[in-house]
Coordinates of C-alpha atoms in Angstrom, one line a residue:
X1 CA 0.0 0.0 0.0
X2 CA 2.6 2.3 0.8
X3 CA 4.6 1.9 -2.9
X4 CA 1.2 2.2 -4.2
X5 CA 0.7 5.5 -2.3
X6 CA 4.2 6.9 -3.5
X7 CA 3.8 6.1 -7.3
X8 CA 0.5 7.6 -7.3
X9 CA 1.7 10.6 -5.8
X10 CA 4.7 10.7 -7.9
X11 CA 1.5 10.4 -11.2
X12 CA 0.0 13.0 -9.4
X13 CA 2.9 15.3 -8.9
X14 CA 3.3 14.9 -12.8
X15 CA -0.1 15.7 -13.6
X16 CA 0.3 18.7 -11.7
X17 CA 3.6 19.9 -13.8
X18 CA 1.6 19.0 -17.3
X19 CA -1.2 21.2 -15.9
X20 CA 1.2 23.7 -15.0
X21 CA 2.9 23.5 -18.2
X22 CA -0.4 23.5 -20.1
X23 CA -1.3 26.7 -18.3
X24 CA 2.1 28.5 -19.3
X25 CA 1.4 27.7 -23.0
X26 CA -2.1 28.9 -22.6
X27 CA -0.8 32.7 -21.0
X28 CA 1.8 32.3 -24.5
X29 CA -0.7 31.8 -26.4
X30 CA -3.7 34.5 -25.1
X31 CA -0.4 37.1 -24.9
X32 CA 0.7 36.0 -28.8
X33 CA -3.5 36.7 -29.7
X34 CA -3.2 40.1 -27.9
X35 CA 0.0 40.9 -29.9
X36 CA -1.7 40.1 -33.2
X37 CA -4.8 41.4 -31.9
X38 CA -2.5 44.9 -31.7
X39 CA -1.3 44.8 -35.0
X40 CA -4.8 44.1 -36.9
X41 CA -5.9 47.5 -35.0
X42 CA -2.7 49.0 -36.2
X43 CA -3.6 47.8 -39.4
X44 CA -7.1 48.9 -39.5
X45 CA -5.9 52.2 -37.9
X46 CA -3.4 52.8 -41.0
X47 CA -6.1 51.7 -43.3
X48 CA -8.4 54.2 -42.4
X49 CA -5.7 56.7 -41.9
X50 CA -5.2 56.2 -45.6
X51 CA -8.6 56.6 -46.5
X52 CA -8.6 59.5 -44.8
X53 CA -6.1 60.7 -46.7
X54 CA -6.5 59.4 -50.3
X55 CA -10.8 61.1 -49.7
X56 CA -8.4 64.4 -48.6
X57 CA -6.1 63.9 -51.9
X58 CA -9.4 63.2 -53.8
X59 CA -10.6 66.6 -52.5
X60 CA -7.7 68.5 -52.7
X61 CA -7.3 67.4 -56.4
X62 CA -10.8 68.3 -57.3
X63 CA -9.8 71.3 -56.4
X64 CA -6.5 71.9 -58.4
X65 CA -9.1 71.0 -61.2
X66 CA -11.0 73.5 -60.9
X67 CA -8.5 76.0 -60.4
X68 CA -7.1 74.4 -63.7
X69 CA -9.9 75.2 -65.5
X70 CA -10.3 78.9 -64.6
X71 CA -6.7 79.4 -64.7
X72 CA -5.0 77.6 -67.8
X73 CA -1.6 79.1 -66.9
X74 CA -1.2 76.7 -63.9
X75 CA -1.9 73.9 -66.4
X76 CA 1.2 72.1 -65.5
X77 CA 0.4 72.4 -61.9
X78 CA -2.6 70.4 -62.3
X79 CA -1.4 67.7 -64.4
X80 CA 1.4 67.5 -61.4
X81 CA -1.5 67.5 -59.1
X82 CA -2.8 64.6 -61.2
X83 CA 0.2 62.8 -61.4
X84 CA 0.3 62.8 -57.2
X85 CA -3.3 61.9 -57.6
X86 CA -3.1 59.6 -59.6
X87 CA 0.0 57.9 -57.1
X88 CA -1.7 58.0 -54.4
X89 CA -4.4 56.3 -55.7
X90 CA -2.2 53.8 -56.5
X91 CA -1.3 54.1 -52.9
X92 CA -3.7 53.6 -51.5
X93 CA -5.0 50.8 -53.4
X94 CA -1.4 48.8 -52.6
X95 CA -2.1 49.9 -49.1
X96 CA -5.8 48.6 -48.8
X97 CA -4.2 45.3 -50.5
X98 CA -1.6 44.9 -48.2
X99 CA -4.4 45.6 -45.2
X100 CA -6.3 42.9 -46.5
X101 CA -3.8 40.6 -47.0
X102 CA -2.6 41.1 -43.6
X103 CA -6.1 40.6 -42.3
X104 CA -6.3 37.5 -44.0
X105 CA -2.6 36.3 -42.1
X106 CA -4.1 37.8 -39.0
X107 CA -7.5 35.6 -39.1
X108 CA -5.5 32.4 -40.2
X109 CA -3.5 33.1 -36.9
X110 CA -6.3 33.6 -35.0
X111 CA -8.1 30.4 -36.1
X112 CA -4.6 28.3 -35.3
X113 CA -4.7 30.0 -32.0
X114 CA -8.3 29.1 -31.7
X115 CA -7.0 25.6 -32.3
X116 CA -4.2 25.8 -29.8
X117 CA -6.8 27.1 -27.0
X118 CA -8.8 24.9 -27.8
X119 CA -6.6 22.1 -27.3
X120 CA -5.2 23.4 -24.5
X121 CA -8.4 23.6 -22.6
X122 CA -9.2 20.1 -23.6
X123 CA -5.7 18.9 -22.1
X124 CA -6.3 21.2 -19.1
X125 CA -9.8 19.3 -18.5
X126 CA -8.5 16.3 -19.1
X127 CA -5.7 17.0 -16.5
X128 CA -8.4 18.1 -13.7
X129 CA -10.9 15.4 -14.4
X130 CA -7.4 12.8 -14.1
X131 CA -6.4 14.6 -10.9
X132 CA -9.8 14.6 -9.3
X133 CA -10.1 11.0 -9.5
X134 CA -6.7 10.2 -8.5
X135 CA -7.6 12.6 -5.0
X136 CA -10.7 10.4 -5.0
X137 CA -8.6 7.3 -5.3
X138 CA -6.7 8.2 -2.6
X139 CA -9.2 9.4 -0.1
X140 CA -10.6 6.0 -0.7
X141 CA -7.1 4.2 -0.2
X142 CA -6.0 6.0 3.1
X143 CA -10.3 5.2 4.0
X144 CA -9.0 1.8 3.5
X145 CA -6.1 1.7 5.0
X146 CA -7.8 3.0 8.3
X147 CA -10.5 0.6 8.2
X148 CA -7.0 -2.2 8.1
X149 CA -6.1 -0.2 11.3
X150 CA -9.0 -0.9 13.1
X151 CA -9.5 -4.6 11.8
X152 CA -5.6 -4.8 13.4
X153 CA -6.0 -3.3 16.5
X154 CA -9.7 -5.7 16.8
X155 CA -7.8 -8.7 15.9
X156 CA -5.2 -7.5 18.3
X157 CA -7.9 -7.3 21.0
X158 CA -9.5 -10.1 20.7
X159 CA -6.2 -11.8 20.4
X160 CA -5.4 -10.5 24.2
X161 CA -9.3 -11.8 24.9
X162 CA -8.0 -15.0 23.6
X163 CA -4.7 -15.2 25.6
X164 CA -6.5 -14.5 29.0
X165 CA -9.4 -17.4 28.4
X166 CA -6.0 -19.6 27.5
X167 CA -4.3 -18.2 30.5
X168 CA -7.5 -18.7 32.8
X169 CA -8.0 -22.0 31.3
X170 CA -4.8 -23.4 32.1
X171 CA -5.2 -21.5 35.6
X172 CA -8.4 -23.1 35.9
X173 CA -6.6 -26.3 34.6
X174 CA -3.9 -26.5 37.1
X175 CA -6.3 -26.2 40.1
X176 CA -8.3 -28.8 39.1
X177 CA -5.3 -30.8 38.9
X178 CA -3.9 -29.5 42.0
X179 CA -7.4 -30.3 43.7
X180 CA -7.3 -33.6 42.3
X181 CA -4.0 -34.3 43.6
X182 CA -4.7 -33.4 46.8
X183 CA -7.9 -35.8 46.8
X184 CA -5.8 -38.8 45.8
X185 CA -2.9 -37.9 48.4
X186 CA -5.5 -37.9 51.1
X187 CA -6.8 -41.3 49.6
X188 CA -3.4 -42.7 49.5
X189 CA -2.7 -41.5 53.1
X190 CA -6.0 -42.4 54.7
X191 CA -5.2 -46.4 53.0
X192 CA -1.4 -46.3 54.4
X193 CA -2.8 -44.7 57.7
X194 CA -4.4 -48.1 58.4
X195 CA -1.9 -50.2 57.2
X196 CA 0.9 -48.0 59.6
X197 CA 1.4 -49.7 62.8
X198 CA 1.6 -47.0 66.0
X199 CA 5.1 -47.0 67.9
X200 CA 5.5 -48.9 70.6
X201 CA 5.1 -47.8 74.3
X202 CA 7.9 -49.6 75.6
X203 CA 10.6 -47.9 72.5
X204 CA 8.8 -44.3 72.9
X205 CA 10.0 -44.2 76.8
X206 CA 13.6 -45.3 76.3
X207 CA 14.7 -42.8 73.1
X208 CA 13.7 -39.0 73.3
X209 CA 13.5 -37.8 69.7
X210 CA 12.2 -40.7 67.3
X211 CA 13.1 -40.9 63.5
X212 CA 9.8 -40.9 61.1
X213 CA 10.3 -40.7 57.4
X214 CA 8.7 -38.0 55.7
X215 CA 5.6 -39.1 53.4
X216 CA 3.2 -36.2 53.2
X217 CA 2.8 -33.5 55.7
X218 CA -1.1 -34.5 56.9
X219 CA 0.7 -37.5 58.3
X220 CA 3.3 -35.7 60.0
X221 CA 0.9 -33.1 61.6
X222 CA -0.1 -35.9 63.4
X223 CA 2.9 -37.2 64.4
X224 CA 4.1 -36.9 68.2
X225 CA 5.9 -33.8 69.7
X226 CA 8.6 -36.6 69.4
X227 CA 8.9 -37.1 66.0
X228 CA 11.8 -35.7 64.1
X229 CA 12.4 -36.4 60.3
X230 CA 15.5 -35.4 58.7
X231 CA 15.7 -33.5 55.4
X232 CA 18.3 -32.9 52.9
X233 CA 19.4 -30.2 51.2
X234 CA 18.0 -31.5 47.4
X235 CA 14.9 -32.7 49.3
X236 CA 14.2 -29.5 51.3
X237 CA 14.3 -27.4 47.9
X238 CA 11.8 -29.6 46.4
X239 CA 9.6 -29.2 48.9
X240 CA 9.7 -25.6 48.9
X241 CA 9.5 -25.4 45.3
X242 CA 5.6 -27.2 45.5
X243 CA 4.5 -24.2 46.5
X244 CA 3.4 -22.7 49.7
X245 CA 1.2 -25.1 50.7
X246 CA 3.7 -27.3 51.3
X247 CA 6.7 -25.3 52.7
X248 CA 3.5 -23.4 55.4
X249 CA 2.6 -27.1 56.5
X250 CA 6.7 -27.7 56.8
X251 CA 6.7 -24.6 59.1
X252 CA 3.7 -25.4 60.7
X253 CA 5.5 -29.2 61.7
X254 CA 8.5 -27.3 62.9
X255 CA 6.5 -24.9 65.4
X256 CA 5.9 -28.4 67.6
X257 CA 8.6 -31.1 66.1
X258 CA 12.2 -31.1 65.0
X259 CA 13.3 -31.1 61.3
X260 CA 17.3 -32.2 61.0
X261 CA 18.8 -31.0 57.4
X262 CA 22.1 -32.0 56.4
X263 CA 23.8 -31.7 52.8
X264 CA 23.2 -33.5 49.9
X265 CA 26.2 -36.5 49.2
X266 CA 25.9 -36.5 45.8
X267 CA 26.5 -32.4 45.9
X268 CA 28.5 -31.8 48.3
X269 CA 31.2 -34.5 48.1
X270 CA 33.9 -32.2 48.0
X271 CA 33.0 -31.3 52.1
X272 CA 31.8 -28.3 51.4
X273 CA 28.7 -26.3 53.9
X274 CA 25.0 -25.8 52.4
X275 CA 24.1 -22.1 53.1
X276 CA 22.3 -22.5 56.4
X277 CA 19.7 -19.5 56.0
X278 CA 17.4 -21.5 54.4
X279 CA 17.0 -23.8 56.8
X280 CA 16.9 -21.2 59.5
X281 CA 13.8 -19.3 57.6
X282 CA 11.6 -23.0 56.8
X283 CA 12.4 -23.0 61.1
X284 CA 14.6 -26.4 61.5
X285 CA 16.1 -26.7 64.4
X286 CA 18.9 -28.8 63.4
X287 CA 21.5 -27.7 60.4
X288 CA 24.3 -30.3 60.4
X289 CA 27.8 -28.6 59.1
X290 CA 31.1 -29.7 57.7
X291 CA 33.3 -28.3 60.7
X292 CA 36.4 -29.7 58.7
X293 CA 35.7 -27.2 55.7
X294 CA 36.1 -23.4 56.6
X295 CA 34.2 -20.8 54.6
X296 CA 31.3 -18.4 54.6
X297 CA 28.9 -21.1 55.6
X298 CA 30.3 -22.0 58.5
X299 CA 31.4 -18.7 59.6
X300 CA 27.9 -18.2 59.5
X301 CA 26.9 -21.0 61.9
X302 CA 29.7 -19.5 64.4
X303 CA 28.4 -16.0 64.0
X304 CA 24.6 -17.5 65.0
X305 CA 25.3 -19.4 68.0
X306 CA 27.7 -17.1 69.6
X307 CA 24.7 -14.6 70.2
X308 CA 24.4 -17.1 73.2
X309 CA 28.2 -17.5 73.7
X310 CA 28.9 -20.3 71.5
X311 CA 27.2 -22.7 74.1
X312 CA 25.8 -24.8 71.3
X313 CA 22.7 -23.8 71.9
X314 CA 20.2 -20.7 70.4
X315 CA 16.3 -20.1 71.0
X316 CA 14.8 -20.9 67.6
X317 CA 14.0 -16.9 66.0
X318 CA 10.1 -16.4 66.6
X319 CA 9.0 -17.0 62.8
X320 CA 5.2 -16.4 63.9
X321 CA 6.0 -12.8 64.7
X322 CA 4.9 -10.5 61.4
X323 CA 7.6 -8.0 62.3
X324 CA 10.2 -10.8 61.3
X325 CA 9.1 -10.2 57.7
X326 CA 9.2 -6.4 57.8
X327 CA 11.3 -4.9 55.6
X328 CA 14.7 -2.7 57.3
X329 CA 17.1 -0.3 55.7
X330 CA 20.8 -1.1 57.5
X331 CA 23.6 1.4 56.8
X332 CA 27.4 -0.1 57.8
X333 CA 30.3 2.7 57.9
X334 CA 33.4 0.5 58.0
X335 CA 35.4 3.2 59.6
X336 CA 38.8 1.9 60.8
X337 CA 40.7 -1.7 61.9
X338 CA 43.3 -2.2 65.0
X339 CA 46.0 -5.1 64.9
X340 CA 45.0 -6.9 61.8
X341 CA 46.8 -9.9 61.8
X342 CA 49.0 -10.8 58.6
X343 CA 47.5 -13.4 55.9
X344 CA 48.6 -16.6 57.4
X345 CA 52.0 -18.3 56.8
X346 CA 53.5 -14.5 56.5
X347 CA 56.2 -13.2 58.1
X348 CA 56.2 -9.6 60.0
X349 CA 58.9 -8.6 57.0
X350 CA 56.5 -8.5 54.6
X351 CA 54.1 -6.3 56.9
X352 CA 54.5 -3.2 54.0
X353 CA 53.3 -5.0 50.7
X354 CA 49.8 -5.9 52.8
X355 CA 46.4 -4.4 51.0
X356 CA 43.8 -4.9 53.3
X357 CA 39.9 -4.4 52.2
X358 CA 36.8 -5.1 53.9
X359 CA 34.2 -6.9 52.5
X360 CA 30.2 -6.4 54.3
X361 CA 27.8 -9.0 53.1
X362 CA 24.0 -9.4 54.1
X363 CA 23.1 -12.8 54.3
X364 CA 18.9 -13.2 54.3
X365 CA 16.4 -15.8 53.7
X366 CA 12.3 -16.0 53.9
X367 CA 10.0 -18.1 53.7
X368 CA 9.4 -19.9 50.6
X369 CA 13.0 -19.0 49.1
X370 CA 14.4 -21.7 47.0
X371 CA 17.9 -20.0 47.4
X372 CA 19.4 -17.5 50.2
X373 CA 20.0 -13.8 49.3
X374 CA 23.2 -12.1 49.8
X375 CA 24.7 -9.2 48.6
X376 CA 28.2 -7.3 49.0
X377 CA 30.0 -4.1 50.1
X378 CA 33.3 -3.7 49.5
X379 CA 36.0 -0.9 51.0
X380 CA 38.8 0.9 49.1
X381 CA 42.2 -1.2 49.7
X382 CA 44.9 0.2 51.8
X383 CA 48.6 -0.9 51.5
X384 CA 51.2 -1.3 54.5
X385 CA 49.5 -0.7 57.5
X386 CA 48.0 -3.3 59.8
X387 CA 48.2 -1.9 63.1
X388 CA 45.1 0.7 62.7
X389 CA 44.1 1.0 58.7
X390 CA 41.4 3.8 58.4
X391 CA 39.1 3.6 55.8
X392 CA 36.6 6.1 56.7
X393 CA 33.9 5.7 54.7
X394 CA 31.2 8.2 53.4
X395 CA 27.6 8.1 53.7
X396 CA 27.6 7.8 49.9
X397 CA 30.4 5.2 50.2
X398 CA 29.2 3.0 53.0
X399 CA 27.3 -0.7 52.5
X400 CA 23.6 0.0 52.4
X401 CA 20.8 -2.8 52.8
X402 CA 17.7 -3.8 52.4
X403 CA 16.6 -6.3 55.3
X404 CA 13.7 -8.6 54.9
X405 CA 13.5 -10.8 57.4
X406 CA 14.9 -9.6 60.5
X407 CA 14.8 -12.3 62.6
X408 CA 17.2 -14.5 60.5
X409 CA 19.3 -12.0 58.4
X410 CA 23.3 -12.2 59.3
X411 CA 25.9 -9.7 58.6
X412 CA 29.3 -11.2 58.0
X413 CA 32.2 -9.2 58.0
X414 CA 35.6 -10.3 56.4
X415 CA 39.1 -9.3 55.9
X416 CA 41.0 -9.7 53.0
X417 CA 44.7 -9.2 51.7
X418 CA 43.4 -8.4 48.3
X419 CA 45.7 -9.4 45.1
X420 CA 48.5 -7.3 44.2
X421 CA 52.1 -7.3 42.0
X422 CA 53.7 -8.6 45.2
X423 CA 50.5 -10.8 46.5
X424 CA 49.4 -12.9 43.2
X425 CA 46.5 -14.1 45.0
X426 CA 43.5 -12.8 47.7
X427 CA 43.9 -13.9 51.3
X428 CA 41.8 -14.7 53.9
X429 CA 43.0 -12.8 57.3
X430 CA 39.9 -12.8 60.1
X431 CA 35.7 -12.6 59.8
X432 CA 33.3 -11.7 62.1
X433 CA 29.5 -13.1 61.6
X434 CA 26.5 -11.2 63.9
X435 CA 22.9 -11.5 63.6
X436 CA 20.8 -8.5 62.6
X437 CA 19.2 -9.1 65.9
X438 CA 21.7 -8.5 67.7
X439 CA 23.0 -5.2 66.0
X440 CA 23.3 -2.4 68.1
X441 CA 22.5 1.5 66.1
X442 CA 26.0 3.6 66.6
X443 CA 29.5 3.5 67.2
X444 CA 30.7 -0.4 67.4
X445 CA 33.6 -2.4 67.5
X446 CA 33.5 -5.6 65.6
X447 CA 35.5 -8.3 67.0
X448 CA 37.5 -10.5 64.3
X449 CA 38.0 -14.3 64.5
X450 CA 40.2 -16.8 62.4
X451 CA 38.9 -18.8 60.2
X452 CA 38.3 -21.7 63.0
X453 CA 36.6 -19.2 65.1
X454 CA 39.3 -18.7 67.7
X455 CA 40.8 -15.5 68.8
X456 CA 43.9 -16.6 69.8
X457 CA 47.6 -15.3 69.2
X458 CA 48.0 -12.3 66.9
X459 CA 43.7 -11.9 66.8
X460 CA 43.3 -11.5 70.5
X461 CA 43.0 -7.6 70.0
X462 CA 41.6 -7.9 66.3
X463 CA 38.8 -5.6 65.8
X464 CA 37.1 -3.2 63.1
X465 CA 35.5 0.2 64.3
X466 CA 32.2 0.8 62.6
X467 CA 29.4 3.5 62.4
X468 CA 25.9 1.1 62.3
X469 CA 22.6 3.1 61.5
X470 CA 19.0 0.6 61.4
X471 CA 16.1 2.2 60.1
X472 CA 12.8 1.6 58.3

């Protein structure tokens, strides 16, 4: 539509030249008419002119005549007199030829111009009656390229209308599925209810927490307050990932029974930790660790049970409480260190090639997470000085955080000797792990630990100085 739209503007912008055109020859033409029209008066005006003069000739020769006849000595005169007569008669006769002649030339010229006008206004109608029904083509090609338009943009709604049914049909789908899922789980555990023999009396008084494999979670609701099943890490995900009426009936089990997680083997042969937020969020009590493997993880674990210094134990965070999932902004100013101890394996020679930074990360987890959020904050590095680096960070420069569930969030703090010409590689030096809980607003000193959680030696007076502001 649109090359048709061009060419047929291009045909009309070429009728418009030829019209144009058309009407230059026909101003030529009218101004040649009114040249020629000039002359023929000219003409007619010299003819008459002549006549004037030949009757005036005629007059004045009667005249001489007569004076010729009463005077016979100015007989010469008159026959001279004759003689002019006589020429311009002859004149005036070539002169009235020549008039009609060019009368004749002029009406020829005036019939060819006739002609030409003719013509013209033929061409020039022509022209018009051409350009009015191109306009008229085009008013009714851009009328039907509007009425396209709204077919398009109808098509395009109902389209939408047709995604949404599809969309609430599948919707609509999926809970009948779901509903008929549920029925046939209840079937399934109402027949293996009955066939499921109750623990014995004697067994249940002898052993505190009993073992129960988990099956579906309207069987373990009715477990006893001594039931505890144990979850790994590949299982507890899947379980979360059914949606949240499984992982609300998990938390529901945990706010009377105990839930053990532990890693998966077949991921974590290597000995490495599962992030333990997770766990901490769905409410399980027990998070088994790979002591033997240091890291973030486990750091983690320290930081949480040394709120109750370190004596294994910690009351469970209150996950009922709706002000666990309220959202917190947390501002950390890492201001300055004192007697950070060198990487391990250095030696107090190589104090001066030392870049120390500071990293602040934000551990967090809620309910129904399939994965534990962290982000990072790093510090600018500073070379040479262990004994008190200041970094003295902004309010523009410090960590800033958005806290969503208070209740479990950590913040870890570490240490690094960051890599450098002389350093081809980052090392660990000391971290410090604290519960959001348990941060204080204001001035703080952080104290530092080891990587096996010991403050021994050269971190016995390990510390970081920082400004800590909490707010909504």
């Amino acid at each position: 539509l649109v090359e048709d739209s061009e060419s047929k503007q291009e045909e009309e912008r070429q009728h418009e030249v030829t019209l144009r055109r058309a009407e230059d020859n026909l101003k030529r033409v009218k101004a040649e008419l009114s040249e020629a029209r000039a002359e023929m008066r000219g003409a007619e005006k010299a003819l008459e002119d002549s006549k004037k003069r030949a009757i005036a000739d005629k007059e004045k020769a009667e005249y001489l005549e007569e004076v010729g006849q009463k005077a016979t000595e100015v007989c010469d005169m008159m026959n001279s007199t004759y003689e002019m007569k006589k020429k311009a008669k002859i004149d005036a006769e070539a002169a009235n030829l020549a008039a009609q002649e060019l009368k004749v030339e002029l009406d020829d010229k005036l019939e060819e111009l006739k002609k030409i006008n003719d013509d013209i206004t033929e061409v020039y109608q022509r022209a018009k009656r051409e350009c009015n029904e191109e306009k008229y083509r085009s008013s009714v090609k851009k009328q039907v390229k509007g009425n396209l338009v709204n077919l398009q943009h109808r098509a395009t709604t109902l389209r939408e209308k047709a995604n949404r049914a599809k969309v609430e049909a599948r919707e609509a789908v999926t809970n009948a599925a779901e509903k008929a899922a549920a029925e046939r789980h209840a079937l399934s555990y109402k027949t293996k209810k009955e066939k499921v023999k109750p623990l014995s009396a004697e067994l249940a008084k002898v052993t505190l927490l009993n073992g129960c494999k988990f099956k579906y979670w309207e069987k373990s609701l009715t477990l006893p307050y001594t039931s505890m099943h144990s979850v790994t890490e590949t299982k507890m995900k899947k379980i979360i990932k059914q949606g949240p009426l499984a992982w609300t009936s998990w938390m529901e089990y945990n706010n009377d029974r105990i839930t053990r997680t532990f890693s998966s083997d077949s991921s974590r042969r290597t000995g490495s930790n599962l992030n333990p937020m997770l766990p901490w969020a769905m409410g399980c009590q027990f998070v088994a660790m790979n002591v033997q493997t240091p890291g973030e993880e486990l750091w983690l674990n320290d930081g949480r049970f040394r709120e109750n210094g370190s004596s294994g134990y910690v009351l469970k965070p209150n996950l009922r409480n709706e002000s666990g999932a309220t959202i917190a902004h947390l501002k950390i100013q890492v201001l300055s260190g004192n007697r950070i101890p060198l990487p391990s394996g250095w030696s107090k020679l190589r104090k001066s090639v030392v870049a120390l930074q500071v990293k602040v990360s934000l551990y967090d987890a809620a309910p129904g997470d399939t994965e534990a959020k962290n982000v990072h904050h790093t510090t600018k590095t500073l070379k040479g000085n262990c004994f008190n680096p200041v970094w003295n960070e902004g309010a523009k420069d410090c960590a800033n955080f958005m806290v969503r569930n208070k209740n479990v969030a950590m913040v870890l703090f570490t240490v690094w000797d960051k890599k450098t010409e002389e350093s081809k590689t980052d090392n660990f030096i000391a971290a410090a792990a604290i519960p959001f809980s348990c941060l204080r607003h204001g001035y703080r000193s952080v104290q530092l630990f080891d990587k096996d959680n010991s403050r021994c030696g050269d971190y016995a007076s390990a510390s970081l100085l920082v400004n800590v502001n909490i707010g909504k």
